[in-house]
């Protein structure tokens, strides 16, 4: 005869099992406050109380039928803490029942005997848990959204879209009026550039179909400030050449993306090594020397001295 698990342990295990099963079907913890869950838990506890009262009666009857030694052993076992008893019962092979004797099965081969050794109880316990879990899992998987990766993906995707929307509502987009150079956005700007611009302006903006962006020459001059001019061209496109589309006005890029890519191009242009005449490595200069270029006048003089035909651009109205 074995000591029974204290009531509170059985109660905790049963509540956890019920919660586990609810979780599988509901897929979040909102059930914890639901009436159905609470009612199930209360009914389970009431049933457990009844079972525990009945088993105490049964145990008392069984106890009477034990031999004095067995009664002694039972009382000794009951005095231990339940966990100590459980540990010993699970891991000590020699139990009272077998008394250390292991049965030999009545067949053999080549003198090899097969012993009928009991499996350890912790092992059988785990085996039982996997079976119960497997059954609940199978039912939950078949009839609910539990553990369906595609459903979880959809839910997370929808949630992310929601968060992006909220984020965009709270962070205003840059406009031509508000925009300014931000060195912290250069890295993000390069990503935008590599995705939308590199095909025409080439890596490092050295120029291809579109003009070289690292020199002091500009075709489109709409603003007296270099950074704002970049923003303007990317937002409104080129007024002369439809290949350079109005990324902002056509809503292909948002204001903050344009601010980032403009920061990248501005930074690149500031750091680029320029020749005396304002040209730079890459595609040959197109347009006029920009009025904002640091040495516009000096460059002009130097270039004319070399006999080159250069003129200073003016801001288009
Ligand atoms: C389809 C090819 C193409 C793409 C893509 C493109 N551009 Fe352009 N871009 C051009 C051409 C062509 C010009 C010259 C327009 C003109 O002649 O007025 C230009 C001009 C410019 C100018 C003005 C340069 C000047 O000298 O006037 C800027 C700034 C610019 N592009 C930035 C960008 C950025 C930033 C992107 C990416 C968001 C981009 N471009 C994408 C073709 C392109």
Coordinates of C-alpha atoms and ligand atoms in Angstrom, one line a residue:
X1 CA 0.0 0.0 0.0
X2 CA 1.3 3.4 -1.0
X3 CA 0.8 6.8 0.6
X4 CA -1.4 9.1 -1.5
X5 CA -0.4 12.4 -2.9
X6 CA -1.5 15.3 -0.7
X7 CA -4.7 17.0 -1.9
X8 CA -3.1 20.3 -2.8
X9 CA -0.6 18.5 -5.2
X10 CA -3.3 16.7 -7.1
X11 CA -5.3 19.9 -7.2
X12 CA -2.4 21.9 -8.7
X13 CA -1.7 19.2 -11.3
X14 CA -5.3 19.0 -12.3
X15 CA -5.7 22.8 -12.6
X16 CA -2.5 22.9 -14.7
X17 CA -3.8 20.2 -17.0
X18 CA -7.1 21.9 -17.5
X19 CA -5.3 25.3 -18.1
X20 CA -3.1 23.5 -20.6
X21 CA -6.0 22.1 -22.5
X22 CA -7.8 25.5 -22.5
X23 CA -4.6 27.1 -23.8
X24 CA -4.5 24.8 -26.7
X25 CA -8.0 25.6 -27.8
X26 CA -8.0 29.3 -27.1
X27 CA -4.4 30.0 -28.1
X28 CA -3.9 32.8 -25.5
X29 CA -4.3 33.3 -21.8
X30 CA -7.6 35.2 -21.9
X31 CA -9.5 32.1 -20.8
X32 CA -8.0 32.5 -17.3
X33 CA -10.8 34.9 -16.3
X34 CA -13.6 33.2 -18.3
X35 CA -16.5 31.7 -16.5
X36 CA -16.2 28.4 -18.4
X37 CA -12.6 27.9 -17.2
X38 CA -13.4 28.9 -13.6
X39 CA -16.5 26.7 -13.5
X40 CA -14.5 23.7 -14.9
X41 CA -11.8 24.3 -12.3
X42 CA -14.3 24.5 -9.4
X43 CA -16.1 21.3 -10.5
X44 CA -12.8 19.6 -10.9
X45 CA -11.8 20.6 -7.3
X46 CA -15.2 19.4 -5.9
X47 CA -14.8 16.1 -7.7
X48 CA -11.2 15.8 -6.3
X49 CA -12.5 16.5 -2.8
X50 CA -15.0 13.7 -3.1
X51 CA -12.5 11.3 -4.6
X52 CA -10.0 12.1 -1.9
X53 CA -12.6 11.5 0.9
X54 CA -13.6 8.2 -0.7
X55 CA -10.0 7.1 -1.1
X56 CA -9.3 7.9 2.6
X57 CA -12.2 5.5 3.5
X58 CA -10.8 2.8 1.1
X59 CA -7.3 3.2 2.6
X60 CA -8.6 2.9 6.1
X61 CA -10.3 -0.4 5.1
X62 CA -7.1 -1.7 3.3
X63 CA -4.9 -0.7 6.3
X64 CA -6.9 -3.0 8.5
X65 CA -6.2 -6.0 6.3
X66 CA -2.4 -5.5 6.2
X67 CA 0.0 -7.6 8.2
X68 CA 1.5 -5.8 11.3
X69 CA 4.9 -5.5 9.4
X70 CA 3.1 -4.0 6.3
X71 CA 1.2 -1.6 8.6
X72 CA 4.6 -0.5 10.1
X73 CA 6.1 0.0 6.7
X74 CA 3.1 2.0 5.6
X75 CA 3.1 4.2 8.7
X76 CA 6.9 4.8 8.2
X77 CA 6.3 5.7 4.5
X78 CA 3.5 8.1 5.5
X79 CA 5.7 10.0 7.9
X80 CA 8.2 10.9 5.3
X81 CA 7.5 14.0 3.2
X82 CA 5.5 13.0 0.1
X83 CA 8.3 14.3 -2.2
X84 CA 11.0 12.2 -0.5
X85 CA 8.7 9.2 -0.8
X86 CA 8.0 9.9 -4.5
X87 CA 11.7 10.4 -5.2
X88 CA 12.6 7.0 -3.6
X89 CA 9.7 5.3 -5.2
X90 CA 10.7 6.6 -8.7
X91 CA 14.4 6.0 -8.5
X92 CA 15.0 3.2 -6.1
X93 CA 14.7 -0.1 -8.0
X94 CA 14.2 -2.2 -5.0
X95 CA 10.6 -1.8 -4.0
X96 CA 8.8 -3.5 -1.2
X97 CA 6.9 -5.6 -3.7
X98 CA 9.9 -7.2 -5.4
X99 CA 12.1 -7.2 -2.3
X100 CA 15.1 -6.8 -4.5
X101 CA 14.3 -10.1 -6.4
X102 CA 14.2 -9.8 -10.1
X103 CA 12.1 -12.3 -12.0
X104 CA 13.8 -14.4 -14.7
X105 CA 11.7 -15.0 -17.8
X106 CA 11.3 -18.6 -18.8
X107 CA 13.2 -18.6 -22.0
X108 CA 16.9 -18.2 -22.9
X109 CA 19.3 -18.5 -25.7
X110 CA 22.9 -19.5 -25.6
X111 CA 22.7 -19.4 -21.8
X112 CA 21.5 -15.8 -21.9
X113 CA 18.8 -15.2 -19.4
X114 CA 16.2 -12.5 -19.8
X115 CA 15.3 -10.6 -16.7
X116 CA 11.9 -9.2 -16.2
X117 CA 13.1 -5.9 -14.8
X118 CA 10.5 -3.3 -14.1
X119 CA 10.9 0.0 -15.9
X120 CA 11.6 2.9 -13.6
X121 CA 8.5 4.8 -12.6
X122 CA 9.7 8.2 -13.8
X123 CA 10.2 6.7 -17.2
X124 CA 6.6 5.2 -17.2
X125 CA 5.3 8.6 -15.9
X126 CA 6.9 10.5 -18.8
X127 CA 5.6 7.9 -21.3
X128 CA 2.1 8.4 -19.9
X129 CA 2.4 12.2 -20.1
X130 CA 3.4 12.1 -23.8
X131 CA 0.4 9.9 -24.6
X132 CA -2.0 12.2 -22.9
X133 CA -0.4 15.3 -24.4
X134 CA -0.4 13.7 -27.8
X135 CA -4.1 13.0 -27.7
X136 CA -5.0 16.6 -26.5
X137 CA -2.6 18.1 -29.1
X138 CA -4.1 16.0 -31.9
X139 CA -7.6 17.1 -31.1
X140 CA -6.6 20.8 -30.6
X141 CA -4.6 20.7 -33.8
X142 CA -7.5 19.2 -35.8
X143 CA -10.3 21.4 -34.6
X144 CA -8.7 24.7 -33.6
X145 CA -6.1 27.1 -34.9
X146 CA -3.6 25.8 -32.2
X147 CA -0.1 25.2 -33.5
X148 CA -0.8 26.2 -37.1
X149 CA 2.2 28.1 -38.2
X150 CA 0.4 29.8 -41.1
X151 CA -2.3 31.1 -38.9
X152 CA 0.2 32.4 -36.3
X153 CA 2.1 34.0 -39.2
X154 CA -1.1 35.7 -40.5
X155 CA -1.9 37.0 -37.0
X156 CA 1.6 38.4 -36.4
X157 CA 1.7 39.9 -39.9
X158 CA -1.6 41.7 -39.3
X159 CA -0.3 42.9 -36.0
X160 CA 2.9 44.3 -37.5
X161 CA 0.9 46.1 -40.2
X162 CA -1.1 47.6 -37.5
X163 CA 2.0 48.7 -35.6
X164 CA 3.5 50.2 -38.8
X165 CA 0.3 52.1 -39.4
X166 CA 0.3 53.5 -35.8
X167 CA 4.0 54.4 -36.1
X168 CA 3.4 56.3 -39.4
X169 CA 0.5 58.2 -37.9
X170 CA 2.6 59.4 -35.0
X171 CA 5.8 60.2 -37.0
X172 CA 5.1 63.0 -39.5
X173 CA 6.7 62.7 -42.9
X174 CA 9.3 65.2 -44.1
X175 CA 8.2 67.8 -46.6
X176 CA 10.2 70.3 -48.7
X177 CA 9.5 72.9 -46.1
X178 CA 10.5 70.9 -43.0
X179 CA 13.3 68.7 -44.4
X180 CA 16.9 69.1 -43.3
X181 CA 20.1 67.1 -43.6
X182 CA 20.4 64.4 -40.9
X183 CA 23.7 62.5 -40.7
X184 CA 22.0 59.8 -38.7
X185 CA 19.8 58.9 -41.8
X186 CA 22.7 58.5 -44.2
X187 CA 22.9 54.7 -43.7
X188 CA 19.1 54.3 -44.2
X189 CA 19.3 56.6 -47.2
X190 CA 21.9 54.3 -48.8
X191 CA 19.4 51.4 -48.5
X192 CA 16.8 53.5 -50.3
X193 CA 19.4 54.5 -52.9
X194 CA 20.4 50.9 -53.5
X195 CA 16.8 49.9 -54.0
X196 CA 15.4 52.8 -56.1
X197 CA 18.2 54.8 -57.6
X198 CA 21.4 52.7 -58.2
X199 CA 20.1 51.4 -61.6
X200 CA 20.3 54.8 -63.2
X201 CA 22.8 56.7 -61.0
X202 CA 25.3 53.8 -60.5
X203 CA 27.0 52.7 -57.2
X204 CA 28.3 55.6 -55.2
X205 CA 26.2 57.9 -57.5
X206 CA 29.0 58.2 -60.0
X207 CA 26.5 58.5 -62.8
X208 CA 25.1 56.3 -65.6
X209 CA 21.8 57.1 -67.3
X210 CA 21.3 59.7 -64.6
X211 CA 24.0 62.3 -63.9
X212 CA 27.0 62.0 -61.6
X213 CA 26.0 63.2 -58.1
X214 CA 29.5 63.6 -56.6
X215 CA 30.5 66.7 -58.6
X216 CA 29.6 70.3 -58.4
X217 CA 27.6 70.3 -61.6
X218 CA 23.8 70.3 -61.6
X219 CA 21.1 70.2 -64.4
X220 CA 18.2 70.8 -62.1
X221 CA 18.6 73.8 -59.8
X222 CA 15.3 74.7 -58.1
X223 CA 16.5 75.6 -54.6
X224 CA 19.4 77.7 -53.4
X225 CA 20.4 75.1 -50.8
X226 CA 22.0 71.9 -52.0
X227 CA 20.2 69.5 -49.6
X228 CA 16.8 71.0 -50.3
X229 CA 17.5 70.8 -54.0
X230 CA 18.1 67.1 -53.8
X231 CA 14.9 66.7 -51.9
X232 CA 13.1 68.8 -54.4
X233 CA 14.3 66.8 -57.4
X234 CA 13.5 63.5 -55.8
X235 CA 10.1 64.7 -54.7
X236 CA 9.0 66.5 -57.8
X237 CA 11.2 64.8 -60.4
X238 CA 13.2 66.6 -63.2
X239 CA 11.2 69.3 -65.1
X240 CA 13.2 68.6 -68.2
X241 CA 13.6 64.8 -68.3
X242 CA 10.8 62.4 -67.4
X243 CA 13.3 59.6 -66.7
X244 CA 13.9 61.2 -63.3
X245 CA 10.4 60.6 -62.0
X246 CA 8.7 62.5 -59.1
X247 CA 9.2 59.8 -56.5
X248 CA 7.4 61.8 -53.8
X249 CA 4.5 63.3 -55.8
X250 CA 3.8 59.8 -57.3
X251 CA 3.9 58.3 -53.8
X252 CA 6.6 55.8 -54.7
X253 CA 8.6 57.1 -51.7
X254 CA 7.5 58.7 -48.5
X255 CA 8.8 62.0 -47.2
X256 CA 11.0 60.4 -44.6
X257 CA 12.5 58.0 -47.2
X258 CA 13.3 60.9 -49.5
X259 CA 14.9 62.8 -46.5
X260 CA 17.1 59.8 -45.9
X261 CA 18.2 59.3 -49.5
X262 CA 18.8 63.0 -49.8
X263 CA 20.9 62.9 -46.7
X264 CA 22.9 60.0 -48.3
X265 CA 23.5 61.9 -51.5
X266 CA 24.3 65.2 -49.8
X267 CA 26.8 63.4 -47.5
X268 CA 28.3 61.7 -50.5
X269 CA 28.6 65.0 -52.4
X270 CA 30.2 66.8 -49.4
X271 CA 32.8 64.1 -48.9
X272 CA 33.6 63.5 -52.6
X273 CA 37.0 64.5 -53.9
X274 CA 36.5 67.2 -56.5
X275 CA 38.9 68.5 -59.2
X276 CA 39.7 72.2 -59.5
X277 CA 37.0 72.7 -62.1
X278 CA 34.3 71.1 -59.9
X279 CA 34.2 67.8 -61.7
X280 CA 34.7 64.4 -59.9
X281 CA 35.5 60.8 -60.7
X282 CA 32.8 59.0 -62.7
X283 CA 30.5 60.3 -65.4
X284 CA 31.6 63.6 -67.0
X285 CA 29.9 66.7 -65.6
X286 CA 26.4 67.7 -66.8
X287 CA 24.7 71.1 -66.3
X288 CA 26.2 74.1 -64.6
X289 CA 28.4 74.7 -61.5
X290 CA 25.9 74.8 -58.6
X291 CA 25.6 78.2 -56.9
X292 CA 26.0 76.5 -53.5
X293 CA 29.2 74.8 -54.4
X294 CA 31.8 76.2 -52.0
X295 CA 34.2 77.6 -54.6
X296 CA 31.7 78.3 -57.4
X297 CA 33.4 81.6 -58.3
X298 CA 37.0 80.3 -57.8
X299 CA 36.2 77.2 -59.8
X300 CA 34.7 79.3 -62.5
X301 CA 37.8 81.5 -62.7
X302 CA 40.1 78.5 -62.7
X303 CA 38.2 76.8 -65.4
X304 CA 38.0 79.8 -67.7
X305 CA 41.8 80.3 -67.2
X306 CA 42.2 76.7 -68.5
X307 CA 40.0 77.7 -71.5
X308 CA 37.0 75.6 -70.4
X309 CA 33.5 76.8 -70.9
X310 CA 31.8 76.8 -67.5
X311 CA 28.9 78.8 -66.2
X312 CA 27.3 79.1 -62.8
X313 CA 23.8 77.8 -62.6
X314 CA 20.9 79.9 -61.3
X315 CA 17.9 78.8 -59.3
X316 CA 15.1 78.1 -61.8
X317 CA 11.8 79.9 -60.9
Ligands
LIG1 C1 15.1 55.6 -64.5 C2 16.4 56.2 -64.2 C3 16.5 57.0 -62.9 C4 16.2 56.6 -61.6 C5 15.6 55.2 -61.2 C6 16.5 57.6 -60.8 N1 17.0 58.7 -61.5 FE1 17.7 60.5 -60.7 N2 18.0 61.1 -62.5 C7 17.8 60.4 -63.7 C8 18.1 61.3 -64.9 C9 18.1 60.9 -66.3 C10 18.4 62.5 -64.3 C11 18.7 63.8 -65.1 C12 17.4 64.6 -65.3 C13 17.6 65.8 -66.2 O1 18.2 65.7 -67.2 O2 16.9 66.8 -65.8 C14 18.3 62.4 -62.9 C15 18.5 63.4 -62.0 C16 18.6 63.3 -60.6 C17 18.9 64.4 -59.7 C18 19.3 65.8 -60.1 C19 20.7 65.8 -60.7 C20 21.0 67.0 -61.5 O3 22.1 67.2 -61.9 O4 20.0 67.7 -61.8 C21 18.9 63.8 -58.5 C22 19.2 64.6 -57.2 C23 18.5 62.5 -58.6 N3 18.3 62.2 -59.9 C24 18.3 61.6 -57.5 C25 17.7 60.4 -57.7 C26 17.4 59.5 -56.6 C27 17.6 59.9 -55.1 C28 16.8 58.4 -57.1 C29 16.2 57.3 -56.3 C30 15.2 57.6 -55.4 C31 16.9 58.5 -58.5 N4 17.4 59.7 -58.8 C32 16.4 57.6 -59.4 C33 17.5 59.1 -63.8 C34 17.0 58.3 -62.8

